[in-house]
PDB file of C-alpha atoms in Angstrom:
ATOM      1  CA  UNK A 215      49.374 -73.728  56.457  1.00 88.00           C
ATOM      2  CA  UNK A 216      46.785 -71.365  55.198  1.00 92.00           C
ATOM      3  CA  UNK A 217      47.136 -69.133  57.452  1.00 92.00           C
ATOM      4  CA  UNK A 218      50.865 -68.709  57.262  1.00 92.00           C
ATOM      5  CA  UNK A 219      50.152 -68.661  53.086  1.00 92.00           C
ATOM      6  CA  UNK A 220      47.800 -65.857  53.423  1.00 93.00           C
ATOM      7  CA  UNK A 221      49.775 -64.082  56.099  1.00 93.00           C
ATOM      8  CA  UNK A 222      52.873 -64.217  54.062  1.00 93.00           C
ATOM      9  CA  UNK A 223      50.813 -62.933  51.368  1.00 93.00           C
ATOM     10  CA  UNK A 224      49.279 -60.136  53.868  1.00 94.00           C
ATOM     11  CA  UNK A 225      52.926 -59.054  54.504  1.00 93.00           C
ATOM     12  CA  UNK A 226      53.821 -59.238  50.608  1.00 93.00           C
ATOM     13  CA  UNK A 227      50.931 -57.158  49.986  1.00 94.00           C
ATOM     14  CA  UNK A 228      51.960 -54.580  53.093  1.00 93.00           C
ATOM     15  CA  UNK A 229      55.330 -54.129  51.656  1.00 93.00           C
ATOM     16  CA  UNK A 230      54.241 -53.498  48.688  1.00 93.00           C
ATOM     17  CA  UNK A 231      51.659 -50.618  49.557  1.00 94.00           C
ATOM     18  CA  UNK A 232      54.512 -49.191  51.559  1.00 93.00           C
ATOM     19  CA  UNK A 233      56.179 -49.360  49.146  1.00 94.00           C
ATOM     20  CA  UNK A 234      54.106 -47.564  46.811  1.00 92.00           C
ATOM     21  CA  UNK A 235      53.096 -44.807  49.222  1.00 93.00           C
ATOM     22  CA  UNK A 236      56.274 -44.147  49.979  1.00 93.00           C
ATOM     23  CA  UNK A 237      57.005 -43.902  46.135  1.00 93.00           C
ATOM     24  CA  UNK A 238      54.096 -41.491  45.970  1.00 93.00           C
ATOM     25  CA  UNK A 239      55.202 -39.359  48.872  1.00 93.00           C
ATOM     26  CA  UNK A 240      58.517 -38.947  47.203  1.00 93.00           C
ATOM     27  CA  UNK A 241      56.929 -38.020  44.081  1.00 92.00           C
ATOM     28  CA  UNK A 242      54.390 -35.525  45.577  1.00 93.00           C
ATOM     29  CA  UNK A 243      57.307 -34.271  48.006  1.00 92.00           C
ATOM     30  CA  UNK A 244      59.455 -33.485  44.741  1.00 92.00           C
ATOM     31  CA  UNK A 245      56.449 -32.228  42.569  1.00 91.00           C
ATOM     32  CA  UNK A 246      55.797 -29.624  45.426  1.00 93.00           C
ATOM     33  CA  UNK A 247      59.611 -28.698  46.107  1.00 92.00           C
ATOM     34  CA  UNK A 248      59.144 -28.040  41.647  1.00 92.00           C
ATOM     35  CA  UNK A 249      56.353 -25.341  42.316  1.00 92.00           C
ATOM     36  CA  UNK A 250      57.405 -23.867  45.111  1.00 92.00           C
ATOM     37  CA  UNK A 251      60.759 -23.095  43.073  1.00 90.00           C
ATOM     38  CA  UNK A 252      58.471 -22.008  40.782  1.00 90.00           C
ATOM     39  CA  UNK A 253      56.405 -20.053  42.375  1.00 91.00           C
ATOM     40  CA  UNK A 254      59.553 -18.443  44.193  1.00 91.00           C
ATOM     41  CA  UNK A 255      61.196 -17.564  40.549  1.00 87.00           C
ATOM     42  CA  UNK A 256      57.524 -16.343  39.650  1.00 90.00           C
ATOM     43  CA  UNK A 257      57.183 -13.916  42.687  1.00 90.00           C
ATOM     44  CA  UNK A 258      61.260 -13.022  43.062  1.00 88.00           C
ATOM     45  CA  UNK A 259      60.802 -12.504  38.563  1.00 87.00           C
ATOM     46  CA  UNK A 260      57.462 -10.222  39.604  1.00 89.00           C
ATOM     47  CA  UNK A 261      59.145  -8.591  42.572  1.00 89.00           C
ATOM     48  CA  UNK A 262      61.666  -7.245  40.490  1.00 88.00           C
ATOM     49  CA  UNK A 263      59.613  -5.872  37.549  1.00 89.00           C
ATOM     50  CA  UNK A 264      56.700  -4.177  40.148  1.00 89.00           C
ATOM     51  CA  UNK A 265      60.501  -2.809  41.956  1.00 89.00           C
ATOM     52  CA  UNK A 266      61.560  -1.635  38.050  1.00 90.00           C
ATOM     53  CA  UNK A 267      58.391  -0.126  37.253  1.00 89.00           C
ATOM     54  CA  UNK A 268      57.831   2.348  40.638  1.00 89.00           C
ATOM     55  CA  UNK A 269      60.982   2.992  39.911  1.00 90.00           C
ATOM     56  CA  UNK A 270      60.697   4.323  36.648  1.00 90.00           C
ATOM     57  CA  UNK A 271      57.519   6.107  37.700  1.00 90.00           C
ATOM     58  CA  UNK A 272      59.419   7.874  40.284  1.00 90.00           C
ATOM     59  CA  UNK A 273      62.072   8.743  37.922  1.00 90.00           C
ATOM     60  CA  UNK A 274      59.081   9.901  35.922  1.00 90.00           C
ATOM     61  CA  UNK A 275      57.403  11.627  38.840  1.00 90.00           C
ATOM     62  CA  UNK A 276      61.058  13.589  39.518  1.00 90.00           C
ATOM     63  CA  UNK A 277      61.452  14.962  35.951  1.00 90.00           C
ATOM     64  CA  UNK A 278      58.038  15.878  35.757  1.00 91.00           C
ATOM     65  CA  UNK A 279      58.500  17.595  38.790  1.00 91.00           C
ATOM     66  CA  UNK A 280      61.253  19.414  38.088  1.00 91.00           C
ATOM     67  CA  UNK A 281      59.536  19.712  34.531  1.00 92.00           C
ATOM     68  CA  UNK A 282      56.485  21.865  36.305  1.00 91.00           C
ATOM     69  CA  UNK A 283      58.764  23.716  38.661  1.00 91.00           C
ATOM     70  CA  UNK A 284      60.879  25.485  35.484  1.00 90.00           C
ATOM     71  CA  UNK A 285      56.609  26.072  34.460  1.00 91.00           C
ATOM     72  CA  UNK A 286      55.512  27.512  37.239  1.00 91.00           C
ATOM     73  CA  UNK A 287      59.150  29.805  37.478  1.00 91.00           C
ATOM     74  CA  UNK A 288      57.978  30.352  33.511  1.00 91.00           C
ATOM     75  CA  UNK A 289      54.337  30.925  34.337  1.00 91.00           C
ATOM     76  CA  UNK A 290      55.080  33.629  37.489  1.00 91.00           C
ATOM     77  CA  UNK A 291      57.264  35.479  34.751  1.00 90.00           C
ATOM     78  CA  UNK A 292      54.534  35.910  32.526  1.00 90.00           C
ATOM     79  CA  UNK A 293      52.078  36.779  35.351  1.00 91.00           C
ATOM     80  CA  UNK A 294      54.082  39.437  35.939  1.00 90.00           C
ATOM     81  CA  UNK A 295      54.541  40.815  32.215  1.00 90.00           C
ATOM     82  CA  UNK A 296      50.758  40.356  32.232  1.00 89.00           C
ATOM     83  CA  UNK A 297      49.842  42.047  35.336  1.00 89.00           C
ATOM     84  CA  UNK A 298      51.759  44.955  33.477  1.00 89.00           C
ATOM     85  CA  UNK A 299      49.977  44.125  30.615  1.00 89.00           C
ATOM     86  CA  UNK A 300      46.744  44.350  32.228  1.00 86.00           C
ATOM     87  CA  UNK A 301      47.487  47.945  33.845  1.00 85.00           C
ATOM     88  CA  UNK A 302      48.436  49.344  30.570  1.00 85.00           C
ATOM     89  CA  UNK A 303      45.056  48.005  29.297  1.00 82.00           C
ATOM     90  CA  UNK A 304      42.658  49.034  32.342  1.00 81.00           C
ATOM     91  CA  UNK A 305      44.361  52.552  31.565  1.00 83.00           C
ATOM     92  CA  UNK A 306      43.369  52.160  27.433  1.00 79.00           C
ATOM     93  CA  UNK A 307      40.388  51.162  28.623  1.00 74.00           C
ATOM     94  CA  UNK A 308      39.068  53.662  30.830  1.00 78.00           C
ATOM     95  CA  UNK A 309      40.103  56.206  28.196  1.00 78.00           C
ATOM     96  CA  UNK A 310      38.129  53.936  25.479  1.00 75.00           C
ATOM     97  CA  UNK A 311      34.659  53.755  27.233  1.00 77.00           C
ATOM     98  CA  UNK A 312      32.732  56.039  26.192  1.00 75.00           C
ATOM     99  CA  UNK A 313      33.506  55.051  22.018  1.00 74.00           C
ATOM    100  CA  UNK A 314      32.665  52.026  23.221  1.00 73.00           C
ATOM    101  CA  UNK A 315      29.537  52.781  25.089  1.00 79.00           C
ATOM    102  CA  UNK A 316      28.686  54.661  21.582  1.00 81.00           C
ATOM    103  CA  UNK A 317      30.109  51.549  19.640  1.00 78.00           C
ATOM    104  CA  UNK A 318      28.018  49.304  21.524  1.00 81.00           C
ATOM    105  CA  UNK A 319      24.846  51.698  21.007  1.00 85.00           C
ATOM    106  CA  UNK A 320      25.524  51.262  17.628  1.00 86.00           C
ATOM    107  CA  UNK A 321      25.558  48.071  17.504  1.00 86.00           C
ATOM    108  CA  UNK A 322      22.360  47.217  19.005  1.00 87.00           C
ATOM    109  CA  UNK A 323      20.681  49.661  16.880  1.00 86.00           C
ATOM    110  CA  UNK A 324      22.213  48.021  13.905  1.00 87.00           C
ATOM    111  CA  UNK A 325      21.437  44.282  15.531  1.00 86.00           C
ATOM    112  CA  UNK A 326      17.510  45.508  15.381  1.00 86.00           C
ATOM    113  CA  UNK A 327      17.698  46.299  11.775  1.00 85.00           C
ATOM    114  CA  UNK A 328      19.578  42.979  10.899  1.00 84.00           C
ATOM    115  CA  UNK A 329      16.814  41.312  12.864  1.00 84.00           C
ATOM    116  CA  UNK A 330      13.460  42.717  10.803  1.00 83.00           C
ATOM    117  CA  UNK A 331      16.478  42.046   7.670  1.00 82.00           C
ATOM    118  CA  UNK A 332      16.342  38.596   8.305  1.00 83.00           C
ATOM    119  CA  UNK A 333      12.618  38.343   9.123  1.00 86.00           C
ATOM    120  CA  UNK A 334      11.755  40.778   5.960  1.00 84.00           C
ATOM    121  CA  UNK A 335      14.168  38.449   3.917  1.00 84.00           C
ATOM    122  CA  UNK A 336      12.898  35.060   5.260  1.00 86.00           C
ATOM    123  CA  UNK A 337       9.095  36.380   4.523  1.00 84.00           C
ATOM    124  CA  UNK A 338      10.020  36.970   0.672  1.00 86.00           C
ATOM    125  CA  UNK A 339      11.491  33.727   0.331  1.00 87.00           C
ATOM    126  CA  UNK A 340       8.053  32.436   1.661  1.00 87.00           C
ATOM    127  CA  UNK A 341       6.338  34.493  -0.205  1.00 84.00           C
ATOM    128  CA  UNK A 342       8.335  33.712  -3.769  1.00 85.00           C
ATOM    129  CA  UNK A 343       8.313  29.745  -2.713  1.00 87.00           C
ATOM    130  CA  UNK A 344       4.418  29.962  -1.898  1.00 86.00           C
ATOM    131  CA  UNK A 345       4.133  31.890  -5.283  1.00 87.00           C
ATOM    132  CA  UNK A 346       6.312  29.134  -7.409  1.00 88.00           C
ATOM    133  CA  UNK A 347       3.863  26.407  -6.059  1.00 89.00           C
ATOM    134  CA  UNK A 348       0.826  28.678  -6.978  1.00 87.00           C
ATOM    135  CA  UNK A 349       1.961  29.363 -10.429  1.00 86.00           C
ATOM    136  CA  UNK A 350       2.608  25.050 -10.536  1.00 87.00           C
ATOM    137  CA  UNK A 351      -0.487  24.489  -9.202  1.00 87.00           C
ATOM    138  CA  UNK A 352      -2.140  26.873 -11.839  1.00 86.00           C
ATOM    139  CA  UNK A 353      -0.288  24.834 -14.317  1.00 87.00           C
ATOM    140  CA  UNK A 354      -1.485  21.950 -13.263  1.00 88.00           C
ATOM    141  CA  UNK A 355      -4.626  23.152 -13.166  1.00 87.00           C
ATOM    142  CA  UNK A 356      -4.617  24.792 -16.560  1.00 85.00           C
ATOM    143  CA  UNK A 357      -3.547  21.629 -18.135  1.00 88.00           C
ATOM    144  CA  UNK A 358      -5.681  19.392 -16.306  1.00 86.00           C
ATOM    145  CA  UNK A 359      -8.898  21.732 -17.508  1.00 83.00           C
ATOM    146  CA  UNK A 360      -7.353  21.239 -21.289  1.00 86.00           C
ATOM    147  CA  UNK A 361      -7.441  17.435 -20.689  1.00 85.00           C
ATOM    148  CA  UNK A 362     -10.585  17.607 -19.078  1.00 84.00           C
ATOM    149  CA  UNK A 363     -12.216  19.811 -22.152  1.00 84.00           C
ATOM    150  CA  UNK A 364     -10.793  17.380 -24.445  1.00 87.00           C
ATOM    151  CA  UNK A 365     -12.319  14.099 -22.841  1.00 82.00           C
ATOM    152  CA  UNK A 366     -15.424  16.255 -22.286  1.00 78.00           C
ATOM    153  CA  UNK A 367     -15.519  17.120 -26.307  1.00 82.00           C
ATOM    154  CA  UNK A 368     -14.883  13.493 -27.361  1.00 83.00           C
ATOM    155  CA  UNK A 369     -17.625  12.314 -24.735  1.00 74.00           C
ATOM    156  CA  UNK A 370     -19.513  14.363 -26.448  1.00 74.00           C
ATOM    157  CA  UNK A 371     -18.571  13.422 -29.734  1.00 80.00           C
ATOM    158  CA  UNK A 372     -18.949   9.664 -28.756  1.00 78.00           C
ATOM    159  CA  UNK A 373     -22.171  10.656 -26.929  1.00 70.00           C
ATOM    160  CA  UNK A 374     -24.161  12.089 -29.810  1.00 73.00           C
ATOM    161  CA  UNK A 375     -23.023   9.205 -31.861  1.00 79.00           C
ATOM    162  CA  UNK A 376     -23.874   6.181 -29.883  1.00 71.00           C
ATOM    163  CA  UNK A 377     -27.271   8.668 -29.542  1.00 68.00           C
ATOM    164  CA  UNK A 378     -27.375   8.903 -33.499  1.00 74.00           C
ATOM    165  CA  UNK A 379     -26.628   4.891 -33.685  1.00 75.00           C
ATOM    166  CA  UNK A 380     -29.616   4.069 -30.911  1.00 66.00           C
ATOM    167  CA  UNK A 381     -31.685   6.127 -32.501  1.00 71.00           C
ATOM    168  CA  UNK A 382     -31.737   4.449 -35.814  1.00 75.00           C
ATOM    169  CA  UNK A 383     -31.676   1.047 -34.431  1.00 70.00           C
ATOM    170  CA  UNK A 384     -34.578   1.599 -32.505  1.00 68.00           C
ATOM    171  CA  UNK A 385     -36.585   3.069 -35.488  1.00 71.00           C
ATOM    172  CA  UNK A 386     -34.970   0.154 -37.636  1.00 75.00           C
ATOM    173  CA  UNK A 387     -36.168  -2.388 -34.884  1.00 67.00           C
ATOM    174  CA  UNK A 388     -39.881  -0.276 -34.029  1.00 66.00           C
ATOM    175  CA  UNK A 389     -40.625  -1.063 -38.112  1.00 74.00           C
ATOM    176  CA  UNK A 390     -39.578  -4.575 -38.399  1.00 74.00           C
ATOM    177  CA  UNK A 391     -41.204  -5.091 -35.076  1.00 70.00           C
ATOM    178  CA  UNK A 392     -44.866  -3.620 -35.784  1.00 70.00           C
ATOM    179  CA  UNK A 393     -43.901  -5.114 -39.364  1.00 75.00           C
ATOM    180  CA  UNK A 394     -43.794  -8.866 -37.965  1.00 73.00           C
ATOM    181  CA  UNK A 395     -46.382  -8.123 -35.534  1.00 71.00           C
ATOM    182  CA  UNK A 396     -48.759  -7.037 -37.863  1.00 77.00           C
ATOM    183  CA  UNK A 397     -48.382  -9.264 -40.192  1.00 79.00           C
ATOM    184  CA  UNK A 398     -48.269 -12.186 -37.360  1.00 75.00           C
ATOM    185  CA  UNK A 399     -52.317 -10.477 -36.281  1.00 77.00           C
ATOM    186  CA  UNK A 400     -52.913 -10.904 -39.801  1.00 80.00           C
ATOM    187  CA  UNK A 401     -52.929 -14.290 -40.170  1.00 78.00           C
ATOM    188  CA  UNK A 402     -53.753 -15.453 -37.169  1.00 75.00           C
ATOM    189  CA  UNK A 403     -57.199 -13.030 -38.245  1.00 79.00           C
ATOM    190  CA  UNK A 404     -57.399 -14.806 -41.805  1.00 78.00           C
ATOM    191  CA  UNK A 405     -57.158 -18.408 -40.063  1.00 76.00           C
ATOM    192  CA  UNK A 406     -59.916 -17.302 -37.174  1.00 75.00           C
ATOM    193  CA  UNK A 407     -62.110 -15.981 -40.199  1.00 79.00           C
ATOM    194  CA  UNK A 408     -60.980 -18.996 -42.210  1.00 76.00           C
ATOM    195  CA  UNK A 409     -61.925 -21.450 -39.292  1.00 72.00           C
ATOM    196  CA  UNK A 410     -65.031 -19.662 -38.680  1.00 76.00           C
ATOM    197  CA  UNK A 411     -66.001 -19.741 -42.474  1.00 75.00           C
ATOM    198  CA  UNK A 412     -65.152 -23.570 -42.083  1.00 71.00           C
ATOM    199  CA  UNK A 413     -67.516 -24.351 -39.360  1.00 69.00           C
ATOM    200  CA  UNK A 414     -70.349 -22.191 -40.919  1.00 71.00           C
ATOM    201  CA  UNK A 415     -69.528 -24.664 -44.688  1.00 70.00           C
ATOM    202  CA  UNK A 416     -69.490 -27.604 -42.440  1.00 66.00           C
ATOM    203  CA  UNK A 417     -72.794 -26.530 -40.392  1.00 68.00           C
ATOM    204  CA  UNK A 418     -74.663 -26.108 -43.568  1.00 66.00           C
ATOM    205  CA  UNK A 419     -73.154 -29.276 -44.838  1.00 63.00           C
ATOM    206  CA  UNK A 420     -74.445 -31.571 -42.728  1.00 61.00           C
ATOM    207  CA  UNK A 421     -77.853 -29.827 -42.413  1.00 65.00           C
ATOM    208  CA  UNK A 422     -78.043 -30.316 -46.131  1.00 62.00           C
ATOM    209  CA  UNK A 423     -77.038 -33.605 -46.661  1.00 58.00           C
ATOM    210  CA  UNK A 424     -78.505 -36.464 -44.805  1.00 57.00           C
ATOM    211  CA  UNK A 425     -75.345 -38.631 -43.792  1.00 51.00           C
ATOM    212  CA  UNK A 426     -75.707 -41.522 -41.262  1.00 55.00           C
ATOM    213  CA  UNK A 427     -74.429 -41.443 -37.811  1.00 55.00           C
ATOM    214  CA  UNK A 428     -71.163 -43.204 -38.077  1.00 62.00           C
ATOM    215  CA  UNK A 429     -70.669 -41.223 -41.915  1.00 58.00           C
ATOM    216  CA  UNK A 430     -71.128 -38.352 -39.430  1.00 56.00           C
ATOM    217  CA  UNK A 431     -68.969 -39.754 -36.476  1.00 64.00           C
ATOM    218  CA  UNK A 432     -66.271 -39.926 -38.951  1.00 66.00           C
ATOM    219  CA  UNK A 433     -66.627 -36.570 -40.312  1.00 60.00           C
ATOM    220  CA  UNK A 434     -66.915 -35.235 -37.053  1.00 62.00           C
ATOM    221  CA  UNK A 435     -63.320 -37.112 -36.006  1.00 69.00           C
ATOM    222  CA  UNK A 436     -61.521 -35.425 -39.241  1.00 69.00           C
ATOM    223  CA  UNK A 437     -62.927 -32.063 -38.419  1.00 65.00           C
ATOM    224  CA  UNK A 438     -61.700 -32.316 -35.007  1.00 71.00           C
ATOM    225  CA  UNK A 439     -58.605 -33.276 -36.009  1.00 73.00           C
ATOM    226  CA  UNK A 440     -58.384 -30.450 -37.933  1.00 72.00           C
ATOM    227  CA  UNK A 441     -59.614 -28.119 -35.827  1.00 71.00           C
ATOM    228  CA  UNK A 442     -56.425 -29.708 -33.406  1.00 78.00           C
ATOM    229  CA  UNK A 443     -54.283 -28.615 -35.700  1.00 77.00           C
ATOM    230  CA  UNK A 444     -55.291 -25.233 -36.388  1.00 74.00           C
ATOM    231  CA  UNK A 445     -55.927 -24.583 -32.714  1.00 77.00           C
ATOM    232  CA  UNK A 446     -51.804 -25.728 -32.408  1.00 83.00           C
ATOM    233  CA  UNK A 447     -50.642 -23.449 -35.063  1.00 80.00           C
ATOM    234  CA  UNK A 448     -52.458 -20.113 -34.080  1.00 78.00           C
ATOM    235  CA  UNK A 449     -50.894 -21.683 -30.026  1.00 80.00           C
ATOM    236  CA  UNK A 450     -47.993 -21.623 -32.327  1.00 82.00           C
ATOM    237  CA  UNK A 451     -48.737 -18.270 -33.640  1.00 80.00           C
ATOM    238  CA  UNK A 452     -49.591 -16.415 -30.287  1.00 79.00           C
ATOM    239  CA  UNK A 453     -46.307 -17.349 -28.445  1.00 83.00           C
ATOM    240  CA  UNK A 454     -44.367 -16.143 -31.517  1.00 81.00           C
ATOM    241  CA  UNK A 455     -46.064 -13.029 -31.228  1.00 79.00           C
ATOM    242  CA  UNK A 456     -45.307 -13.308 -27.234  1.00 80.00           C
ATOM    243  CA  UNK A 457     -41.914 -13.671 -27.961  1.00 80.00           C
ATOM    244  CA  UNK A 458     -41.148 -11.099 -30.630  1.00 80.00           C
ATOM    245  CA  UNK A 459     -43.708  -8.824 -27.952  1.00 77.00           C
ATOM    246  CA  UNK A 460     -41.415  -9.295 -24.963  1.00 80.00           C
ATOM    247  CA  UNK A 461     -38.169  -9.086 -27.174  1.00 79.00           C
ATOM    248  CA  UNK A 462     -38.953  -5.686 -28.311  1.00 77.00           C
ATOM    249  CA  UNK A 463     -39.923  -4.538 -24.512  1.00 78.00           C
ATOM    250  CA  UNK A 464     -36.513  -6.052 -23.622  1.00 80.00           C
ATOM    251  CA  UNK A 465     -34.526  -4.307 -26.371  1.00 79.00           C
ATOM    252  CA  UNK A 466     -36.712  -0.897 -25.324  1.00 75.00           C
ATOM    253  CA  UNK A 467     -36.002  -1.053 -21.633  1.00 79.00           C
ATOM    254  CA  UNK A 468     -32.266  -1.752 -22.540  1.00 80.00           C
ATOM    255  CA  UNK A 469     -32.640   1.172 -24.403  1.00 76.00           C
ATOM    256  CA  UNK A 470     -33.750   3.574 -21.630  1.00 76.00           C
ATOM    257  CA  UNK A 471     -31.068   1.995 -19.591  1.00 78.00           C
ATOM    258  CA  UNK A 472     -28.333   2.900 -21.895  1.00 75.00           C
ATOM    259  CA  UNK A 473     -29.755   6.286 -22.332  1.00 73.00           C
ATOM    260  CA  UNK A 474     -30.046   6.891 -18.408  1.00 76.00           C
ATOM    261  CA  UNK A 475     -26.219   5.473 -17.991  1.00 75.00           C
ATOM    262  CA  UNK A 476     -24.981   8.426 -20.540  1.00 72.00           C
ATOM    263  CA  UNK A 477     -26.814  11.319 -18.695  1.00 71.00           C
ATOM    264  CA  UNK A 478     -29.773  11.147 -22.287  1.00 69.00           C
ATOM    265  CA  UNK A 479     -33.766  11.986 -21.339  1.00 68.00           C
ATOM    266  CA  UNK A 480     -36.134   9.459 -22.782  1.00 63.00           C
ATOM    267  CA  UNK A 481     -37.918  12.360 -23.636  1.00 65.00           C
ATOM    268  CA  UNK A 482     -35.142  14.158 -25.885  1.00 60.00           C
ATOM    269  CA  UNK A 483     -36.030  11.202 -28.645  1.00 57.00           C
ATOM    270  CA  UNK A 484     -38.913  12.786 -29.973  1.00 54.00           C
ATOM    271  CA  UNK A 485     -41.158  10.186 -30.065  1.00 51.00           C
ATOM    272  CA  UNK A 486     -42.606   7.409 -27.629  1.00 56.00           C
ATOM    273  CA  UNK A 487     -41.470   3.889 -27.705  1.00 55.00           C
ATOM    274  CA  UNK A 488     -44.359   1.726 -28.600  1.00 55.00           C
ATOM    275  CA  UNK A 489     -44.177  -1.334 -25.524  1.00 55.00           C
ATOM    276  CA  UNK A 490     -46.479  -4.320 -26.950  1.00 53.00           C
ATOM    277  CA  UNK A 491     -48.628  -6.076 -24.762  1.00 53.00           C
ATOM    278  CA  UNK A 492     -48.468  -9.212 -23.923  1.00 47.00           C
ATOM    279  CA  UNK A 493     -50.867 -11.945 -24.722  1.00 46.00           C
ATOM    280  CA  UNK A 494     -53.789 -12.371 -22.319  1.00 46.00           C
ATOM    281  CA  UNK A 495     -53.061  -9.072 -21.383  1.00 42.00           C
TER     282      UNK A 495
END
């Protein structure tokens, strides 16, 4: 029973694939017949307009033929009237060469001349152009030697004042310098004479006077101490005079820098710079 189910079903299925290729025979049968009619229409449909078109171009190809025949009929005419033509003008010309071999003469002598014309003409017009950018560059140069006489005058000008200005400072700065300096040696003489006197009072002092030995120990301490402080304040005294010492030799050495950067001699101030020593030195 299976067997005659599946074989009925085999069958079934058989039919139906003929079926179906047949179906798509038909349809591939008919869809080729379509473009082959088509393609026939195409080619008959090209045919006929390549057939069209040499024929117009031989239609062409005839007129134009006949077109070039009436020329040449046209052109053989005028040969002829030229060939004439031509005679008449060998005959002019044989009785025209010798004006023309005078003409021609002529003209070469005249083509020599325009030549050195032209090169005389283009050497003025080098000549006037070089001699506008001469006179432009002597412009230039005329002003720039006004500008440059002007700047030099004001440097000058500027020169001899800043000159007249570190002048004066330096003499106002040389005084109050040797000023503060001396007066700085001054005291620290008096207190070195003062201290000096001191010891000598003290000295005789306790030679005179019979004191004990801690009286005298404690005398002693007190006269140290103030020896300390006397030995701090000419310290004191000594670096302020190192300092004011090594602030003038600054303030000279700037000086003779400035006076170097403007193009100045030391020597043209008329007097030498005192430099202070230092102390110790």
């Amino acid at each position: 029973e299976m067997e005659a189910k599946y074989t009925r079903k085999m069958q079934a299925l058989r039919d139906e694939m003929d079926l179906r290729r047949k179906t798509e025979i038909h349809e591939l049968e008919e869809r080729k017949n379509t473009q082959i009619s088509e393609l026939m229409g195409n080619h008959e449909g090209a045919f006929g307009a390549i057939k069209n078109y040499y024929n117009d171009i031989t239609a062409k190809n005839l007129t134009l033929i006949n077109l070039l025949k009436e020329q040449v009929e046209e052109l053989k005419k005028k040969e002829a009237v030229l060939e004439k033509e031509k005679a008449d003008v060998v005959l002019q010309n044989k009785e025209m060469t010798e004006p023309l071999q005078e003409a021609q003469e002529l003209v070469a002598e005249l083509q020599k001349k325009l030549v050195h014309y032209y090169r005389d003409k283009e050497a003025l017009m080098n000549s006037k152009a070089h001699l506008k950018i001469t006179q432009k560059e002597l412009k230039d140069l005329q002003w720039e030697h006004e500008v440059l006489e002007q700047r030099f005058s004001k440097v000058q000008a500027e020169r001899d004042e800043l000159y007249h200005k570190f002048t004066k400072a330096i003499n106002e700065v040389q005084q109050k310098t040797g000023f503060k300096n001396l007066l700085l040696e001054r005291k620290l003489q008096g207190l070195l004479s003062l201290l000096e006197q001191k010891e000598v009072e003290l000295s005789e002092v306790i030679s005179a006077s019979n004191l004990d030995p801690s009286a005298l120990s404690l005398v002693s301490h007190k006269l140290e101490d103030v020896l300390s402080s006397k030995n701090t304040t000419i310290k004191d005294l000594q670096l302020q005079l190192a300092r004011v010492c090594k602030a003038h030799n600054d303030m000279l050495q700037t000086f003779e820098a400035k006076l170097t950067a403007f193009g100045i001699p030391v020597d043209n101030l008329g007097f030498q710079p005192l430099s202070f020593p230092f102390s110790g030195q």
